[in-house]
Amino acid sequence: VLGISTGGPAALSKVIPKLSARFPIPILVVQHMPAGFTKHLADTLNNNSKIQVVEGVHGMKVKPGQVVIAPGGHHMSISGSRIAPQVTLDEGPMVNGARPAVDRLFESAAKMYSHRTLGVIMTGMGTDGLQGCRTIKGAGGFCVSQDQASSVVYGMPKAVAEAGLSDEVVSLADMDNRLQMLASRVAR
């Protein structure tokens, strides 16, 4: 699972297109964006990537080798079972001033995948993702945050790093390689 905000589309365009079409786990993304913009982001990334990128639809199956971007205006979470996970969307109250909220996605992932959860916090304003990373770490999962030098706004990743929840702090230039390596480890 990946959470990102300010500077996100540019950062995602430097990471997602470099991922293998056979990426071993699904990637669910919360990008703080209003309704209408996330579909264009998903389509643009999909057209420039080997891995499939789609905007999330309520009830869709979650599968390895796929990036699912939360639609603007909707919280996205993972439900179902580990064998048949699916996307759940809702228009519940804003969390951390956002809908979609990173915390909602991360908490559902930790509940579903426990110690096999990989949480990534990238550039963005505020602290959304902090509680989600705390939940992932509490379940035995692994968290990565983007470094200050390569973040457009070092808010969300800073909150996670300063709380001692980052297992690794990674530059934008190295993010695709680290994700590929960590995903292979988690998929086993």
Short mmCIF file of N, CA and C in Angstrom, two decimals:
data_model
loop_
_atom_site.label_atom_id
_atom_site.label_comp_id
_atom_site.label_asym_id
_atom_site.label_seq_id
_atom_site.Cartn_x
_atom_site.Cartn_y
_atom_site.Cartn_z
N VAL A 1 0.85 -1.18 0.00
CA VAL A 1 0.00 0.00 0.00
C VAL A 1 0.89 1.23 0.00
N LEU A 2 0.42 2.27 -0.66
CA LEU A 2 1.24 3.47 -0.85
C LEU A 2 0.38 4.70 -0.62
N GLY A 3 0.89 5.65 0.16
CA GLY A 3 0.20 6.90 0.42
C GLY A 3 1.05 8.07 -0.04
N ILE A 4 0.39 9.03 -0.71
CA ILE A 4 1.12 10.14 -1.31
C ILE A 4 0.17 11.33 -1.47
N SER A 5 0.72 12.53 -1.50
CA SER A 5 -0.11 13.72 -1.63
C SER A 5 0.59 14.74 -2.53
N THR A 6 0.94 15.90 -1.99
CA THR A 6 1.55 16.98 -2.77
C THR A 6 2.79 16.49 -3.50
N GLY A 7 2.83 16.69 -4.81
CA GLY A 7 3.96 16.21 -5.61
C GLY A 7 3.80 14.77 -6.06
N GLY A 8 2.66 14.18 -5.72
CA GLY A 8 2.44 12.76 -5.98
C GLY A 8 2.42 12.33 -7.44
N PRO A 9 1.65 12.99 -8.30
CA PRO A 9 1.62 12.52 -9.69
C PRO A 9 3.00 12.47 -10.34
N ALA A 10 3.82 13.49 -10.12
CA ALA A 10 5.17 13.49 -10.70
C ALA A 10 6.02 12.37 -10.09
N ALA A 11 5.91 12.18 -8.77
CA ALA A 11 6.69 11.13 -8.10
C ALA A 11 6.24 9.75 -8.58
N LEU A 12 4.94 9.53 -8.66
CA LEU A 12 4.43 8.23 -9.13
C LEU A 12 4.88 7.95 -10.55
N SER A 13 4.95 9.01 -11.38
CA SER A 13 5.37 8.81 -12.78
C SER A 13 6.84 8.45 -12.90
N LYS A 14 7.60 8.63 -11.82
CA LYS A 14 9.01 8.23 -11.82
C LYS A 14 9.21 6.85 -11.21
N VAL A 15 8.19 6.32 -10.55
CA VAL A 15 8.31 5.02 -9.88
C VAL A 15 7.52 3.93 -10.59
N ILE A 16 6.23 4.14 -10.78
CA ILE A 16 5.34 3.10 -11.32
C ILE A 16 5.78 2.58 -12.69
N PRO A 17 6.14 3.45 -13.66
CA PRO A 17 6.54 2.93 -14.97
C PRO A 17 7.78 2.03 -14.94
N LYS A 18 8.56 2.10 -13.89
CA LYS A 18 9.77 1.27 -13.81
C LYS A 18 9.51 -0.10 -13.20
N LEU A 19 8.32 -0.33 -12.67
CA LEU A 19 8.02 -1.61 -12.03
C LEU A 19 7.73 -2.68 -13.08
N SER A 20 8.11 -3.89 -12.76
CA SER A 20 7.92 -5.04 -13.65
C SER A 20 6.43 -5.36 -13.82
N ALA A 21 6.07 -5.84 -15.01
CA ALA A 21 4.70 -6.28 -15.26
C ALA A 21 4.35 -7.47 -14.36
N ARG A 22 5.37 -8.17 -13.90
CA ARG A 22 5.16 -9.33 -13.01
C ARG A 22 5.44 -8.96 -11.55
N PHE A 23 5.12 -7.74 -11.18
CA PHE A 23 5.31 -7.31 -9.79
C PHE A 23 4.55 -8.30 -8.91
N PRO A 24 5.20 -8.85 -7.88
CA PRO A 24 4.64 -10.01 -7.17
C PRO A 24 3.48 -9.75 -6.21
N ILE A 25 3.16 -8.49 -5.94
CA ILE A 25 2.05 -8.18 -5.04
C ILE A 25 1.23 -7.04 -5.64
N PRO A 26 -0.02 -6.88 -5.20
CA PRO A 26 -0.79 -5.72 -5.65
C PRO A 26 -0.30 -4.45 -4.95
N ILE A 27 -0.48 -3.32 -5.59
CA ILE A 27 -0.16 -2.03 -4.98
C ILE A 27 -1.44 -1.20 -4.97
N LEU A 28 -1.90 -0.85 -3.80
CA LEU A 28 -3.05 0.03 -3.68
C LEU A 28 -2.55 1.39 -3.24
N VAL A 29 -3.00 2.43 -3.95
CA VAL A 29 -2.46 3.78 -3.76
C VAL A 29 -3.56 4.75 -3.35
N VAL A 30 -3.27 5.53 -2.32
CA VAL A 30 -4.08 6.70 -2.01
C VAL A 30 -3.24 7.91 -2.38
N GLN A 31 -3.73 8.65 -3.39
CA GLN A 31 -3.16 9.92 -3.81
C GLN A 31 -4.21 10.96 -3.46
N HIS A 32 -3.89 11.91 -2.59
CA HIS A 32 -4.87 12.94 -2.24
C HIS A 32 -5.18 13.76 -3.49
N MET A 33 -6.36 13.54 -4.05
CA MET A 33 -6.82 14.26 -5.24
C MET A 33 -8.34 14.31 -5.22
N PRO A 34 -8.92 15.36 -5.79
CA PRO A 34 -10.38 15.41 -5.86
C PRO A 34 -10.94 14.44 -6.90
N ALA A 35 -12.23 14.17 -6.79
CA ALA A 35 -12.91 13.30 -7.74
C ALA A 35 -12.69 13.81 -9.16
N GLY A 36 -12.54 12.89 -10.08
CA GLY A 36 -12.36 13.25 -11.49
C GLY A 36 -10.92 13.24 -11.94
N PHE A 37 -9.99 13.53 -11.06
CA PHE A 37 -8.59 13.61 -11.43
C PHE A 37 -7.86 12.27 -11.33
N THR A 38 -8.33 11.40 -10.46
CA THR A 38 -7.62 10.13 -10.25
C THR A 38 -7.75 9.19 -11.44
N LYS A 39 -8.85 9.25 -12.16
CA LYS A 39 -9.03 8.41 -13.35
C LYS A 39 -7.99 8.80 -14.40
N HIS A 40 -7.80 10.08 -14.60
CA HIS A 40 -6.79 10.56 -15.56
C HIS A 40 -5.39 10.13 -15.11
N LEU A 41 -5.10 10.24 -13.82
CA LEU A 41 -3.80 9.81 -13.30
C LEU A 41 -3.59 8.33 -13.57
N ALA A 42 -4.59 7.50 -13.26
CA ALA A 42 -4.48 6.05 -13.49
C ALA A 42 -4.26 5.76 -14.97
N ASP A 43 -5.02 6.41 -15.85
CA ASP A 43 -4.88 6.18 -17.29
C ASP A 43 -3.50 6.59 -17.79
N THR A 44 -3.02 7.75 -17.35
CA THR A 44 -1.70 8.23 -17.77
C THR A 44 -0.60 7.28 -17.31
N LEU A 45 -0.65 6.85 -16.06
CA LEU A 45 0.35 5.90 -15.55
C LEU A 45 0.25 4.58 -16.29
N ASN A 46 -0.96 4.11 -16.54
CA ASN A 46 -1.15 2.83 -17.24
C ASN A 46 -0.54 2.88 -18.65
N ASN A 47 -0.74 3.99 -19.34
CA ASN A 47 -0.22 4.13 -20.71
C ASN A 47 1.30 4.18 -20.76
N ASN A 48 1.94 4.49 -19.64
CA ASN A 48 3.40 4.61 -19.60
C ASN A 48 4.08 3.53 -18.78
N SER A 49 3.33 2.49 -18.40
CA SER A 49 3.86 1.47 -17.49
C SER A 49 3.73 0.06 -18.04
N LYS A 50 4.59 -0.82 -17.55
CA LYS A 50 4.49 -2.25 -17.88
C LYS A 50 3.43 -2.90 -16.99
N ILE A 51 3.34 -2.42 -15.76
CA ILE A 51 2.37 -2.93 -14.80
C ILE A 51 1.01 -2.27 -15.08
N GLN A 52 -0.09 -3.00 -14.86
CA GLN A 52 -1.41 -2.44 -15.09
C GLN A 52 -1.76 -1.45 -13.98
N VAL A 53 -2.28 -0.28 -14.36
CA VAL A 53 -2.70 0.75 -13.40
C VAL A 53 -4.15 1.09 -13.68
N VAL A 54 -4.99 0.99 -12.65
CA VAL A 54 -6.42 1.26 -12.80
C VAL A 54 -6.91 2.11 -11.63
N GLU A 55 -8.03 2.78 -11.86
CA GLU A 55 -8.72 3.45 -10.75
C GLU A 55 -9.59 2.41 -10.06
N GLY A 56 -9.62 2.43 -8.74
CA GLY A 56 -10.38 1.45 -7.98
C GLY A 56 -11.87 1.53 -8.22
N VAL A 57 -12.51 0.36 -8.26
CA VAL A 57 -13.96 0.23 -8.39
C VAL A 57 -14.43 -0.66 -7.25
N HIS A 58 -15.51 -0.28 -6.60
CA HIS A 58 -16.02 -1.05 -5.47
C HIS A 58 -16.26 -2.51 -5.87
N GLY A 59 -15.69 -3.43 -5.11
CA GLY A 59 -15.87 -4.85 -5.34
C GLY A 59 -14.87 -5.50 -6.28
N MET A 60 -14.00 -4.69 -6.92
CA MET A 60 -13.04 -5.29 -7.85
C MET A 60 -12.04 -6.16 -7.11
N LYS A 61 -11.59 -7.22 -7.77
CA LYS A 61 -10.59 -8.12 -7.19
C LYS A 61 -9.23 -7.44 -7.18
N VAL A 62 -8.48 -7.68 -6.12
CA VAL A 62 -7.12 -7.15 -5.98
C VAL A 62 -6.17 -8.27 -6.36
N LYS A 63 -5.26 -7.99 -7.30
CA LYS A 63 -4.37 -9.06 -7.76
C LYS A 63 -2.94 -8.57 -7.93
N PRO A 64 -1.97 -9.48 -7.82
CA PRO A 64 -0.57 -9.11 -8.03
C PRO A 64 -0.37 -8.53 -9.43
N GLY A 65 0.64 -7.67 -9.57
CA GLY A 65 0.93 -7.09 -10.87
C GLY A 65 -0.04 -6.01 -11.28
N GLN A 66 -0.71 -5.41 -10.31
CA GLN A 66 -1.70 -4.38 -10.59
C GLN A 66 -1.56 -3.25 -9.58
N VAL A 67 -1.68 -2.02 -10.07
CA VAL A 67 -1.72 -0.84 -9.21
C VAL A 67 -3.16 -0.33 -9.24
N VAL A 68 -3.74 -0.15 -8.06
CA VAL A 68 -5.11 0.36 -7.95
C VAL A 68 -5.05 1.70 -7.24
N ILE A 69 -5.54 2.75 -7.90
CA ILE A 69 -5.53 4.10 -7.33
C ILE A 69 -6.93 4.42 -6.80
N ALA A 70 -6.99 4.87 -5.55
CA ALA A 70 -8.27 5.23 -4.94
C ALA A 70 -8.90 6.38 -5.71
N PRO A 71 -10.19 6.26 -6.04
CA PRO A 71 -10.84 7.37 -6.72
C PRO A 71 -11.01 8.56 -5.78
N GLY A 72 -10.79 9.75 -6.29
CA GLY A 72 -10.97 10.95 -5.49
C GLY A 72 -12.36 11.00 -4.89
N GLY A 73 -12.45 11.45 -3.64
CA GLY A 73 -13.73 11.56 -2.97
C GLY A 73 -14.20 10.29 -2.30
N HIS A 74 -13.43 9.21 -2.40
CA HIS A 74 -13.80 7.92 -1.79
C HIS A 74 -12.65 7.36 -0.97
N HIS A 75 -12.95 6.87 0.22
CA HIS A 75 -11.96 6.09 0.96
C HIS A 75 -11.87 4.73 0.28
N MET A 76 -10.67 4.17 0.24
CA MET A 76 -10.49 2.84 -0.32
C MET A 76 -9.87 1.95 0.75
N SER A 77 -10.40 0.75 0.87
CA SER A 77 -9.84 -0.23 1.79
C SER A 77 -9.86 -1.60 1.13
N ILE A 78 -9.20 -2.55 1.78
CA ILE A 78 -9.15 -3.92 1.29
C ILE A 78 -10.07 -4.75 2.17
N SER A 79 -10.92 -5.54 1.54
CA SER A 79 -11.82 -6.40 2.29
C SER A 79 -11.81 -7.80 1.68
N GLY A 80 -12.67 -8.66 2.18
CA GLY A 80 -12.71 -10.04 1.70
C GLY A 80 -11.76 -10.89 2.50
N SER A 81 -10.97 -11.70 1.80
CA SER A 81 -10.02 -12.59 2.47
C SER A 81 -8.67 -12.50 1.77
N ARG A 82 -7.64 -13.05 2.39
CA ARG A 82 -6.31 -13.04 1.77
C ARG A 82 -6.33 -13.77 0.43
N ILE A 83 -7.16 -14.78 0.31
CA ILE A 83 -7.25 -15.56 -0.93
C ILE A 83 -8.01 -14.78 -2.00
N ALA A 84 -9.02 -14.01 -1.59
CA ALA A 84 -9.83 -13.26 -2.55
C ALA A 84 -10.05 -11.82 -2.07
N PRO A 85 -8.95 -11.04 -1.99
CA PRO A 85 -9.11 -9.65 -1.54
C PRO A 85 -9.82 -8.80 -2.58
N GLN A 86 -10.54 -7.80 -2.11
CA GLN A 86 -11.22 -6.91 -3.03
C GLN A 86 -11.21 -5.48 -2.51
N VAL A 87 -11.48 -4.57 -3.41
CA VAL A 87 -11.53 -3.14 -3.10
C VAL A 87 -12.90 -2.80 -2.51
N THR A 88 -12.88 -2.04 -1.44
CA THR A 88 -14.11 -1.49 -0.88
C THR A 88 -13.97 0.03 -0.90
N LEU A 89 -14.98 0.70 -1.43
CA LEU A 89 -15.00 2.17 -1.49
C LEU A 89 -16.15 2.68 -0.64
N ASP A 90 -15.93 3.81 0.01
CA ASP A 90 -17.02 4.45 0.74
C ASP A 90 -16.78 5.96 0.77
N GLU A 91 -17.85 6.67 1.06
CA GLU A 91 -17.79 8.13 1.13
C GLU A 91 -17.94 8.60 2.57
N GLY A 92 -17.35 7.85 3.50
CA GLY A 92 -17.40 8.21 4.92
C GLY A 92 -16.76 9.55 5.18
N PRO A 93 -16.82 10.00 6.44
CA PRO A 93 -16.25 11.30 6.80
C PRO A 93 -14.75 11.39 6.46
N MET A 94 -14.30 12.59 6.21
CA MET A 94 -12.88 12.81 5.94
C MET A 94 -12.06 12.35 7.14
N VAL A 95 -10.88 11.85 6.87
CA VAL A 95 -9.93 11.43 7.90
C VAL A 95 -8.66 12.22 7.63
N ASN A 96 -8.13 12.89 8.64
CA ASN A 96 -6.95 13.76 8.46
C ASN A 96 -7.19 14.80 7.38
N GLY A 97 -8.43 15.26 7.24
CA GLY A 97 -8.77 16.26 6.25
C GLY A 97 -8.78 15.74 4.83
N ALA A 98 -8.82 14.42 4.65
CA ALA A 98 -8.75 13.86 3.30
C ALA A 98 -9.76 12.73 3.09
N ARG A 99 -10.21 12.62 1.86
CA ARG A 99 -10.99 11.48 1.39
C ARG A 99 -10.67 11.33 -0.09
N PRO A 100 -9.84 10.39 -0.46
CA PRO A 100 -9.41 9.20 0.29
C PRO A 100 -8.33 9.52 1.33
N ALA A 101 -8.29 8.70 2.37
CA ALA A 101 -7.28 8.85 3.42
C ALA A 101 -6.34 7.65 3.42
N VAL A 102 -5.06 7.95 3.55
CA VAL A 102 -4.02 6.92 3.61
C VAL A 102 -4.25 6.01 4.81
N ASP A 103 -4.56 6.59 5.96
CA ASP A 103 -4.74 5.79 7.17
C ASP A 103 -5.79 4.70 6.99
N ARG A 104 -6.90 5.01 6.35
CA ARG A 104 -7.97 4.01 6.15
C ARG A 104 -7.45 2.83 5.33
N LEU A 105 -6.73 3.11 4.24
CA LEU A 105 -6.19 2.03 3.40
C LEU A 105 -5.16 1.21 4.16
N PHE A 106 -4.22 1.88 4.82
CA PHE A 106 -3.14 1.18 5.52
C PHE A 106 -3.68 0.29 6.64
N GLU A 107 -4.66 0.81 7.38
CA GLU A 107 -5.22 0.02 8.49
C GLU A 107 -5.92 -1.23 7.97
N SER A 108 -6.63 -1.12 6.85
CA SER A 108 -7.29 -2.30 6.29
C SER A 108 -6.27 -3.31 5.76
N ALA A 109 -5.18 -2.81 5.19
CA ALA A 109 -4.13 -3.71 4.68
C ALA A 109 -3.46 -4.46 5.83
N ALA A 110 -3.19 -3.76 6.93
CA ALA A 110 -2.57 -4.41 8.09
C ALA A 110 -3.48 -5.49 8.66
N LYS A 111 -4.78 -5.21 8.67
CA LYS A 111 -5.74 -6.20 9.17
C LYS A 111 -5.78 -7.42 8.25
N MET A 112 -5.69 -7.20 6.95
CA MET A 112 -5.78 -8.30 5.97
C MET A 112 -4.48 -9.10 5.89
N TYR A 113 -3.34 -8.39 5.80
CA TYR A 113 -2.07 -9.07 5.50
C TYR A 113 -1.10 -9.15 6.68
N SER A 114 -1.41 -8.53 7.79
CA SER A 114 -0.58 -8.51 9.01
C SER A 114 0.90 -8.31 8.71
N HIS A 115 1.75 -9.26 9.06
CA HIS A 115 3.21 -9.10 8.93
C HIS A 115 3.68 -9.05 7.48
N ARG A 116 2.80 -9.35 6.54
CA ARG A 116 3.18 -9.31 5.12
C ARG A 116 2.79 -7.98 4.46
N THR A 117 2.44 -6.99 5.27
CA THR A 117 2.05 -5.68 4.74
C THR A 117 3.28 -4.80 4.54
N LEU A 118 3.35 -4.18 3.37
CA LEU A 118 4.40 -3.22 3.04
C LEU A 118 3.72 -1.86 2.85
N GLY A 119 4.03 -0.91 3.73
CA GLY A 119 3.46 0.43 3.65
C GLY A 119 4.52 1.42 3.20
N VAL A 120 4.16 2.26 2.24
CA VAL A 120 5.10 3.24 1.68
C VAL A 120 4.46 4.62 1.77
N ILE A 121 5.17 5.55 2.42
CA ILE A 121 4.70 6.93 2.52
C ILE A 121 5.65 7.81 1.72
N MET A 122 5.06 8.53 0.75
CA MET A 122 5.87 9.39 -0.10
C MET A 122 5.47 10.85 0.11
N THR A 123 6.02 11.72 -0.70
CA THR A 123 5.85 13.16 -0.59
C THR A 123 4.41 13.57 -0.28
N GLY A 124 4.25 14.55 0.59
CA GLY A 124 2.92 15.04 0.90
C GLY A 124 2.87 15.85 2.17
N MET A 125 1.86 16.70 2.24
CA MET A 125 1.66 17.60 3.37
C MET A 125 0.84 16.92 4.45
N GLY A 126 1.12 17.23 5.70
CA GLY A 126 0.31 16.72 6.80
C GLY A 126 0.86 15.43 7.39
N THR A 127 -0.02 14.71 8.07
CA THR A 127 0.40 13.49 8.77
C THR A 127 -0.42 12.26 8.37
N ASP A 128 -1.22 12.36 7.31
CA ASP A 128 -1.99 11.19 6.89
C ASP A 128 -1.02 10.05 6.58
N GLY A 129 -1.30 8.89 7.10
CA GLY A 129 -0.42 7.74 6.95
C GLY A 129 0.34 7.40 8.22
N LEU A 130 0.44 8.36 9.13
CA LEU A 130 1.16 8.11 10.38
C LEU A 130 0.49 7.00 11.19
N GLN A 131 -0.81 7.14 11.42
CA GLN A 131 -1.52 6.11 12.19
C GLN A 131 -1.55 4.79 11.42
N GLY A 132 -1.70 4.86 10.11
CA GLY A 132 -1.69 3.65 9.30
C GLY A 132 -0.37 2.91 9.40
N CYS A 133 0.73 3.64 9.38
CA CYS A 133 2.05 3.00 9.53
C CYS A 133 2.20 2.42 10.93
N ARG A 134 1.66 3.11 11.91
CA ARG A 134 1.71 2.59 13.29
C ARG A 134 0.95 1.25 13.35
N THR A 135 -0.18 1.17 12.67
CA THR A 135 -0.96 -0.07 12.64
C THR A 135 -0.21 -1.17 11.90
N ILE A 136 0.40 -0.83 10.77
CA ILE A 136 1.18 -1.81 10.00
C ILE A 136 2.33 -2.35 10.85
N LYS A 137 3.05 -1.46 11.50
CA LYS A 137 4.18 -1.88 12.35
C LYS A 137 3.68 -2.74 13.51
N GLY A 138 2.53 -2.39 14.09
CA GLY A 138 1.95 -3.17 15.18
C GLY A 138 1.57 -4.58 14.75
N ALA A 139 1.29 -4.74 13.46
CA ALA A 139 0.94 -6.06 12.92
C ALA A 139 2.17 -6.83 12.46
N GLY A 140 3.36 -6.21 12.61
CA GLY A 140 4.60 -6.87 12.19
C GLY A 140 5.01 -6.57 10.77
N GLY A 141 4.33 -5.60 10.12
CA GLY A 141 4.65 -5.24 8.74
C GLY A 141 5.86 -4.32 8.64
N PHE A 142 6.12 -3.85 7.43
CA PHE A 142 7.33 -3.10 7.08
C PHE A 142 6.91 -1.77 6.48
N CYS A 143 7.53 -0.67 6.91
CA CYS A 143 7.21 0.66 6.39
C CYS A 143 8.44 1.36 5.82
N VAL A 144 8.21 2.03 4.72
CA VAL A 144 9.24 2.79 4.01
C VAL A 144 8.74 4.22 3.86
N SER A 145 9.62 5.19 4.03
CA SER A 145 9.24 6.58 3.76
C SER A 145 10.24 7.21 2.81
N GLN A 146 9.75 8.16 2.02
CA GLN A 146 10.60 8.88 1.08
C GLN A 146 11.49 9.85 1.84
N ASP A 147 12.69 10.06 1.34
CA ASP A 147 13.62 10.97 2.02
C ASP A 147 13.24 12.43 1.78
N GLN A 148 13.78 13.30 2.63
CA GLN A 148 13.47 14.73 2.55
C GLN A 148 13.97 15.36 1.26
N ALA A 149 15.18 15.00 0.84
CA ALA A 149 15.79 15.64 -0.33
C ALA A 149 14.96 15.45 -1.60
N SER A 150 14.29 14.32 -1.75
CA SER A 150 13.55 14.07 -2.99
C SER A 150 12.05 14.31 -2.85
N SER A 151 11.59 14.72 -1.67
CA SER A 151 10.16 15.00 -1.45
C SER A 151 9.86 16.45 -1.84
N VAL A 152 8.73 16.66 -2.52
CA VAL A 152 8.29 18.03 -2.81
C VAL A 152 7.88 18.69 -1.51
N VAL A 153 7.12 17.97 -0.69
CA VAL A 153 6.75 18.42 0.66
C VAL A 153 7.08 17.28 1.61
N TYR A 154 7.94 17.54 2.57
CA TYR A 154 8.38 16.51 3.51
C TYR A 154 7.53 16.58 4.77
N GLY A 155 6.24 16.29 4.63
CA GLY A 155 5.32 16.29 5.76
C GLY A 155 4.94 14.88 6.17
N MET A 156 4.24 14.18 5.29
CA MET A 156 3.80 12.81 5.59
C MET A 156 4.99 11.88 5.86
N PRO A 157 6.01 11.87 4.99
CA PRO A 157 7.14 10.98 5.28
C PRO A 157 7.92 11.39 6.53
N LYS A 158 7.98 12.69 6.79
CA LYS A 158 8.68 13.17 7.99
C LYS A 158 7.97 12.69 9.25
N ALA A 159 6.64 12.76 9.25
CA ALA A 159 5.87 12.33 10.42
C ALA A 159 6.14 10.86 10.74
N VAL A 160 6.19 10.03 9.70
CA VAL A 160 6.43 8.60 9.88
C VAL A 160 7.86 8.35 10.35
N ALA A 161 8.82 9.03 9.72
CA ALA A 161 10.24 8.84 10.09
C ALA A 161 10.50 9.32 11.51
N GLU A 162 9.97 10.51 11.86
CA GLU A 162 10.21 11.06 13.20
C GLU A 162 9.53 10.24 14.30
N ALA A 163 8.48 9.50 13.95
CA ALA A 163 7.81 8.64 14.93
C ALA A 163 8.54 7.31 15.09
N GLY A 164 9.63 7.14 14.33
CA GLY A 164 10.39 5.90 14.42
C GLY A 164 9.73 4.72 13.75
N LEU A 165 8.84 4.99 12.79
CA LEU A 165 8.09 3.92 12.13
C LEU A 165 8.65 3.50 10.78
N SER A 166 9.65 4.24 10.27
CA SER A 166 10.25 3.90 8.97
C SER A 166 11.34 2.85 9.15
N ASP A 167 11.15 1.70 8.54
CA ASP A 167 12.21 0.70 8.52
C ASP A 167 13.32 1.14 7.57
N GLU A 168 12.93 1.89 6.54
CA GLU A 168 13.89 2.44 5.58
C GLU A 168 13.42 3.80 5.13
N VAL A 169 14.37 4.70 4.88
CA VAL A 169 14.11 5.99 4.26
C VAL A 169 14.79 5.92 2.90
N VAL A 170 14.01 6.12 1.83
CA VAL A 170 14.48 5.85 0.48
C VAL A 170 14.28 7.08 -0.41
N SER A 171 15.24 7.34 -1.29
CA SER A 171 15.11 8.45 -2.24
C SER A 171 14.14 8.06 -3.35
N LEU A 172 13.58 9.06 -3.99
CA LEU A 172 12.68 8.82 -5.12
C LEU A 172 13.38 8.02 -6.21
N ALA A 173 14.65 8.34 -6.46
CA ALA A 173 15.41 7.65 -7.52
C ALA A 173 15.58 6.16 -7.24
N ASP A 174 15.60 5.77 -5.97
CA ASP A 174 15.79 4.36 -5.61
C ASP A 174 14.49 3.63 -5.27
N MET A 175 13.37 4.35 -5.25
CA MET A 175 12.11 3.77 -4.76
C MET A 175 11.67 2.55 -5.57
N ASP A 176 11.76 2.59 -6.89
CA ASP A 176 11.30 1.45 -7.69
C ASP A 176 12.10 0.18 -7.38
N ASN A 177 13.42 0.32 -7.27
CA ASN A 177 14.26 -0.85 -6.96
C ASN A 177 13.96 -1.41 -5.57
N ARG A 178 13.78 -0.53 -4.59
CA ARG A 178 13.48 -1.00 -3.24
C ARG A 178 12.11 -1.67 -3.19
N LEU A 179 11.13 -1.09 -3.88
CA LEU A 179 9.80 -1.70 -3.89
C LEU A 179 9.85 -3.09 -4.52
N GLN A 180 10.57 -3.21 -5.62
CA GLN A 180 10.69 -4.51 -6.30
C GLN A 180 11.32 -5.54 -5.34
N MET A 181 12.38 -5.15 -4.66
CA MET A 181 13.08 -6.07 -3.76
C MET A 181 12.22 -6.41 -2.54
N LEU A 182 11.62 -5.41 -1.93
CA LEU A 182 10.80 -5.65 -0.74
C LEU A 182 9.54 -6.44 -1.07
N ALA A 183 8.94 -6.17 -2.21
CA ALA A 183 7.74 -6.91 -2.62
C ALA A 183 8.06 -8.38 -2.83
N SER A 184 9.22 -8.67 -3.40
CA SER A 184 9.62 -10.07 -3.60
C SER A 184 9.76 -10.77 -2.26
N ARG A 185 10.28 -10.06 -1.27
CA ARG A 185 10.44 -10.64 0.07
C ARG A 185 9.08 -10.88 0.73
N VAL A 186 8.17 -9.92 0.61
CA VAL A 186 6.85 -10.01 1.24
C VAL A 186 5.99 -11.09 0.56
N ALA A 187 6.18 -11.27 -0.75
CA ALA A 187 5.35 -12.22 -1.51
C ALA A 187 5.64 -13.67 -1.16
N ARG A 188 6.79 -13.97 -0.58
CA ARG A 188 7.14 -15.36 -0.27
C ARG A 188 6.28 -15.96 0.79
#
